[in-house]
CSV table of C-alpha atoms and ligand atoms in Angstrom, one decimal:
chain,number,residue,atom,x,y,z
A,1,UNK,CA,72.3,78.9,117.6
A,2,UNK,CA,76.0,78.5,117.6
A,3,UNK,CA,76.5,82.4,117.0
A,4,UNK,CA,75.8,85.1,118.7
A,5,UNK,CA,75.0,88.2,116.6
A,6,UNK,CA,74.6,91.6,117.6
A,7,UNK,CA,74.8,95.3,115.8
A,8,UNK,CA,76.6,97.9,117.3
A,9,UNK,CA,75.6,101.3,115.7
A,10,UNK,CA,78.5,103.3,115.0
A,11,UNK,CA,79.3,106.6,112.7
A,12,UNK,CA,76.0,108.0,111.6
A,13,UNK,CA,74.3,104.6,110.1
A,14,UNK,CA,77.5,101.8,110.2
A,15,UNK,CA,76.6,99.2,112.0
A,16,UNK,CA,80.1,97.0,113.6
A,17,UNK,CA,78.9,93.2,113.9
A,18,UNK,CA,79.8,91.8,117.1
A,19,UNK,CA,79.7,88.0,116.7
A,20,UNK,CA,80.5,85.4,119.4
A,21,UNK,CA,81.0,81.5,119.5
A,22,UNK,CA,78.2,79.5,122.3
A,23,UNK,CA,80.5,76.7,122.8
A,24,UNK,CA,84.5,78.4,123.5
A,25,UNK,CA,83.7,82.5,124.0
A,26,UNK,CA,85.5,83.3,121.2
A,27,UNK,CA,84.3,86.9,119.5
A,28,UNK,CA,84.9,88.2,116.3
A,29,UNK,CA,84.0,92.2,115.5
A,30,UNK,CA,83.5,93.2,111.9
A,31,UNK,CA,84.1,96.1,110.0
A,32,UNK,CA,85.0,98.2,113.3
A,33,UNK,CA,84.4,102.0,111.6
A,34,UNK,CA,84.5,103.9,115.0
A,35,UNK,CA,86.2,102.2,118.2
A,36,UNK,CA,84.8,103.6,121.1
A,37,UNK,CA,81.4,101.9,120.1
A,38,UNK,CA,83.3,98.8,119.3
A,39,UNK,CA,85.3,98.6,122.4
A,40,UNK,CA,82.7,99.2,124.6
A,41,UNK,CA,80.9,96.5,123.1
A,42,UNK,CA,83.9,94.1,123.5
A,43,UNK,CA,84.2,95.2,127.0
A,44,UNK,CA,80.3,94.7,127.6
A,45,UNK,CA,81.0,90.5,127.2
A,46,UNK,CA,84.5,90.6,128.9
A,47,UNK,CA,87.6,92.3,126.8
A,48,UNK,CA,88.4,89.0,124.8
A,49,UNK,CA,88.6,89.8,120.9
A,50,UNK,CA,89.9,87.2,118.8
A,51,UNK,CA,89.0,88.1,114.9
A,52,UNK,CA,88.7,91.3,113.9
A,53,UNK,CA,87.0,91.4,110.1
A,54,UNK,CA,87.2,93.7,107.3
A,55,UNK,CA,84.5,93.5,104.2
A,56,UNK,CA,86.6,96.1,102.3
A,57,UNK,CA,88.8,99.1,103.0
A,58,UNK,CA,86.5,102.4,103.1
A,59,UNK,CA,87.2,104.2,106.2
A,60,UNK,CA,83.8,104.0,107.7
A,61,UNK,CA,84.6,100.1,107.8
A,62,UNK,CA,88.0,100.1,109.0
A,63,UNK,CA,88.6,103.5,111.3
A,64,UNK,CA,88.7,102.1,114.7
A,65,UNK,CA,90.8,99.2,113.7
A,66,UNK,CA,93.9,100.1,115.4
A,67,UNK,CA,92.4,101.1,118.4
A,68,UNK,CA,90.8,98.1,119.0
A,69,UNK,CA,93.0,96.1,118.4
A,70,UNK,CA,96.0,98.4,120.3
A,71,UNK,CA,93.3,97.7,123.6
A,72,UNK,CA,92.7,93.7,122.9
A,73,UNK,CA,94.5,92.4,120.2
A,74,UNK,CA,92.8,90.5,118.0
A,75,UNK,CA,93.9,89.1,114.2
A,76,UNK,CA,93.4,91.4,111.4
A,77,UNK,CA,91.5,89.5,108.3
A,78,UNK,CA,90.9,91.1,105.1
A,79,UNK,CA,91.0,90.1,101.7
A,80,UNK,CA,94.6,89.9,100.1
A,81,UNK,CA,93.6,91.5,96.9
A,82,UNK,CA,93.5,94.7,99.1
A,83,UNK,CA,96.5,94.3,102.0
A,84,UNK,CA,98.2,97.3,100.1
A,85,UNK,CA,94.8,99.8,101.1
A,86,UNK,CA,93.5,97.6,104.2
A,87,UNK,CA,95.2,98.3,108.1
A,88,UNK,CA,98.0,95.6,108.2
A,89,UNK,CA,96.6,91.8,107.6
A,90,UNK,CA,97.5,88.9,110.2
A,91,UNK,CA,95.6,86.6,107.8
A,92,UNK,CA,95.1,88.0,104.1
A,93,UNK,CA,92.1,86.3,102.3
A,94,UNK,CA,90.8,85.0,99.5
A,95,UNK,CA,87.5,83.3,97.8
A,96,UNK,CA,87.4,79.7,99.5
A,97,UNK,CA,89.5,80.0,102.2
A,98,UNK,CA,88.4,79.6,105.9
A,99,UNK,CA,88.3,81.8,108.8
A,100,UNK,CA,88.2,80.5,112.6
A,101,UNK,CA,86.0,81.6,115.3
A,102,UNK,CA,86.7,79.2,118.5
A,103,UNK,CA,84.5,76.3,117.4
A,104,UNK,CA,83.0,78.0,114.5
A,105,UNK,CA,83.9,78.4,110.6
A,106,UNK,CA,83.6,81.3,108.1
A,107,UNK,CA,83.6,80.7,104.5
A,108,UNK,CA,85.1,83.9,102.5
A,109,UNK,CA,83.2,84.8,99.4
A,110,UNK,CA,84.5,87.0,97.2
A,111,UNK,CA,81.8,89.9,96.4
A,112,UNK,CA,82.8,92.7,94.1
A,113,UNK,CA,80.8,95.3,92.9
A,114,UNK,CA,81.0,98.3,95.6
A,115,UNK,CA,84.9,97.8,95.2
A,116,UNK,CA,86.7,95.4,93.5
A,117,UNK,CA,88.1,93.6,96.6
A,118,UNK,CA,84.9,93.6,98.6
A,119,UNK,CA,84.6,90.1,100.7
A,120,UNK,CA,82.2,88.5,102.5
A,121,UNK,CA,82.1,86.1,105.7
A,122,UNK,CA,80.2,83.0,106.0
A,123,UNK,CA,79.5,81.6,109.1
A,124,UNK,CA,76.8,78.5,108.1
A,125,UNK,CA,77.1,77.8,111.6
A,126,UNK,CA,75.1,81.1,112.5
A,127,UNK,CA,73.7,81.0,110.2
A,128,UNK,CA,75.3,84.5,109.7
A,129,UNK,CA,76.4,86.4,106.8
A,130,UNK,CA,78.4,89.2,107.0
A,131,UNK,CA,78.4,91.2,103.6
A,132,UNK,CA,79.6,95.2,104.5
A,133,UNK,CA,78.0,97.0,101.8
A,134,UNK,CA,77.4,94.4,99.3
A,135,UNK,CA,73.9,93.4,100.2
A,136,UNK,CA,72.2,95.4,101.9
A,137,UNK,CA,68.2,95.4,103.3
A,138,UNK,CA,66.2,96.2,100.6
A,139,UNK,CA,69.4,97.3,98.6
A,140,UNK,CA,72.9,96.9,97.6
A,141,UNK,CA,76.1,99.0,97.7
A,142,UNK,CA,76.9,102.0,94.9
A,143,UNK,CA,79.2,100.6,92.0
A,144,UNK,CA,82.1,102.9,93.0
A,145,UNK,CA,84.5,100.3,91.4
A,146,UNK,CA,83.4,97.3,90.2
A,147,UNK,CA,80.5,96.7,87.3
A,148,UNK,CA,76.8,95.6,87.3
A,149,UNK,CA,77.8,92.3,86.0
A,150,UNK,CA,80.2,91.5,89.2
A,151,UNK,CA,77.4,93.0,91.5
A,152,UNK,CA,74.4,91.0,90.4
A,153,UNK,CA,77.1,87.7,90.3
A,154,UNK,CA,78.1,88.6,94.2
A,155,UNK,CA,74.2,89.5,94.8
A,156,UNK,CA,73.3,86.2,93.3
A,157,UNK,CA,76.0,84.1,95.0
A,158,UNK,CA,74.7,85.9,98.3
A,159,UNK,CA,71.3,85.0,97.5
A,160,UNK,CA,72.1,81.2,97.0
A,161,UNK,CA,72.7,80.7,101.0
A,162,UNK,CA,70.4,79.0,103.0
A,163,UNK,CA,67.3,81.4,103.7
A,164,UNK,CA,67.6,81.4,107.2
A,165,UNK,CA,71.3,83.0,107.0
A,166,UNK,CA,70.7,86.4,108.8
A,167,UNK,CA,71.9,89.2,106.8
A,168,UNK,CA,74.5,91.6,108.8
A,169,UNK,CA,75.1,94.6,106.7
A,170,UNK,CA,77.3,97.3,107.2
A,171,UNK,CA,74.7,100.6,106.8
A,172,UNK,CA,70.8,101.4,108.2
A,173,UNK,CA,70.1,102.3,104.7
A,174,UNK,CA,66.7,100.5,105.0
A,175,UNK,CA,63.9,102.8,105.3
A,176,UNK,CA,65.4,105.0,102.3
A,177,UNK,CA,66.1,101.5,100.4
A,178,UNK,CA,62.2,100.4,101.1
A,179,UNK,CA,61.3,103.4,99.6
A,180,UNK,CA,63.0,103.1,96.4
A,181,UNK,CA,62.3,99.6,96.3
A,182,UNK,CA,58.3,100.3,96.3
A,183,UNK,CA,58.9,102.0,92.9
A,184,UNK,CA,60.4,99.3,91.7
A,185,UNK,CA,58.1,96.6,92.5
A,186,UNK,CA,54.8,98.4,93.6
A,187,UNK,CA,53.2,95.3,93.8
A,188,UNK,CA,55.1,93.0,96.0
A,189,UNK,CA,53.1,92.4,99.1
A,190,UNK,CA,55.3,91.3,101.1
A,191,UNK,CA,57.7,94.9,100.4
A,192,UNK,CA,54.6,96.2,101.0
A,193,UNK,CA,53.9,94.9,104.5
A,194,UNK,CA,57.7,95.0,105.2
A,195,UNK,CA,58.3,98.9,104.4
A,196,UNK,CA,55.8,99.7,106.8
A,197,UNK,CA,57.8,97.4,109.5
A,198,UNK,CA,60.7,99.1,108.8
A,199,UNK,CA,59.1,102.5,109.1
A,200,UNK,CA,57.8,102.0,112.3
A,201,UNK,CA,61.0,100.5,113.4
A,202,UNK,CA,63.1,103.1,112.6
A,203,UNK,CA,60.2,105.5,114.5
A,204,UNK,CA,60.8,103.5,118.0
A,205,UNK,CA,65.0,104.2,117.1
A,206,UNK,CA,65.2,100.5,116.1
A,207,UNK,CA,67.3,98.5,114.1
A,208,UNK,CA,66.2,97.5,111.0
A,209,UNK,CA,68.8,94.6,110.8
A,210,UNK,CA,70.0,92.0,110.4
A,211,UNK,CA,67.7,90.6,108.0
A,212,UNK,CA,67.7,87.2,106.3
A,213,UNK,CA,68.1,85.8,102.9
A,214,UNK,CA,65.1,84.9,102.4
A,215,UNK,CA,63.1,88.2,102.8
A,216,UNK,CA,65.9,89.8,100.4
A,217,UNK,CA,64.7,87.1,98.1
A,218,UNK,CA,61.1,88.4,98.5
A,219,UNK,CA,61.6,91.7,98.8
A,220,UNK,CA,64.9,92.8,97.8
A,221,UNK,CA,64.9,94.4,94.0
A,222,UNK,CA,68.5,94.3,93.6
A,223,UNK,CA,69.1,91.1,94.7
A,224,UNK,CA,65.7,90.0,92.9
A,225,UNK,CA,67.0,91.3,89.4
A,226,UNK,CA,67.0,89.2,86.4
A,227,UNK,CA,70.2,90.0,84.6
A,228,UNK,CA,73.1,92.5,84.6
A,229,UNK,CA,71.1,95.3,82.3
A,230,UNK,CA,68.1,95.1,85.4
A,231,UNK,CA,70.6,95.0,87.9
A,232,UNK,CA,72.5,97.8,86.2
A,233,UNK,CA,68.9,100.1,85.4
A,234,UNK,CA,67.8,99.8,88.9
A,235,UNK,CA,71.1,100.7,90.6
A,236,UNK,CA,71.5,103.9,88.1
A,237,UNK,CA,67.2,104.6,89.1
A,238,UNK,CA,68.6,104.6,92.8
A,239,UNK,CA,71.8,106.9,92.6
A,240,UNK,CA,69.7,110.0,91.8
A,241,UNK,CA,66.8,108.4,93.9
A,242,UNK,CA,65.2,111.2,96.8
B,301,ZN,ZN1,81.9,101.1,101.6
B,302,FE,FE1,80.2,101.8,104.1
């Protein structure tokens, strides 16, 4: 594959996606929320950082950005509907426009619903996607700003990607997200047989992520809702949800 993609734990359950071009080097680090973890990681393939990528502008995303980039530089992207509350932008963003990783191409989506500036990256070279706390396994992000209706558009825009497109999500929510999910849908076989994955997974200390789009498809309630007023139900179900 033309990217490389790795999690990098950070905070209690962020995960910073480290993502790196085969064919000129080039690495891109997402949604840096802590910056020793991040640096370290950077360090780990060399100390070159080209891209530095922000979903959205809650501190767990963006806390170790000026440390990271004070130690290697790299160009601050984020989406220009929220320069005024993101770490200053080298290249402000919007639905459509294109990012550069050496040799490889993101496509930024615009995903509201946990805030209303949320973006996304699209890399169909990966194929990667990486969606902070839009989608995530088995889940998707609170509505702390934006409305049902603009999450189950940006969950249904996310879900039209090609199925192999690996899901890089910004929280290990999983286990706690399978959970709720089996009350949802108690018969889906495949949840089924994947909750117990992810359970023994997260028993060993292993990631749960990333995932792809087409097991959110299967298995995913939120992203598997029919309309808004589902979307909406199941999202309210999972606030109070212990
Ligand atoms: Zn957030
Ligand atoms: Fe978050």
């Amino acid at each position: 594959m033309a990217l490389t993609v790795t999690g990098i734990p950070c905070l209690s359950d962020n995960y910073v996606w480290l993502l790196q071009d085969a064919a000129t080097g080039a690495i891109a680090v997402c949604d840096p929320g802590e910056a020793d973890p991040a640096i370290a990681a950077v360090e780990r393939l060399g100390g070159r950082l080209d891209l530095i990528l922000l979903t959205h502008h809650h501190g767990d995303h963006i806390g170790g950005v000026s440390a990271l980039q004070a130690r290697f530089g790299g160009k601050i992207i984020g989406a220009a509907a929220d320069a005024h509350r993101l770490p200053k932008l080298d290249q402000a963003v919007r639905a459509g426009d294109t990012v550069t990783l050496g040799s490889a191409a993101g496509m930024v989506l615009e995903t509201p619903g946990h805030t209303v500036g949320h973006i996304t990256f699209y890399f169909p070279d990966g194929p990667a996607v990486l969606c902070g706390d839009t989608l995530f396994a088995l889940g998707c992000g609170r509505l702390l700003e934006g409305s049902a209706a603009q999450m189950h558009a940006s969950l249904q825009a996310l879900a039209a990607l090609p199925p192999d497109t690996r899901v890089c999500c910004g929280h290990e929510y999983t286990e706690s997200n399978a959970r709720f999910a089996l009350t949802v849908e108690p018969g889906n076989q495949a949840l089924i047989a994947r909750a117990t994955h992810v359970r023994n997974l997260r028993a060993a200390g292993q990631p749960t992520v990333p995932t792809t789009i087409a097991m959110e498809r299967a298995e995913n309630p939120f992203m598997r809702a029919a309309d808004v007023a589902r979307l909406a139900a199941i999202r309210t179900a999972k606030d109070s949800f212990r």
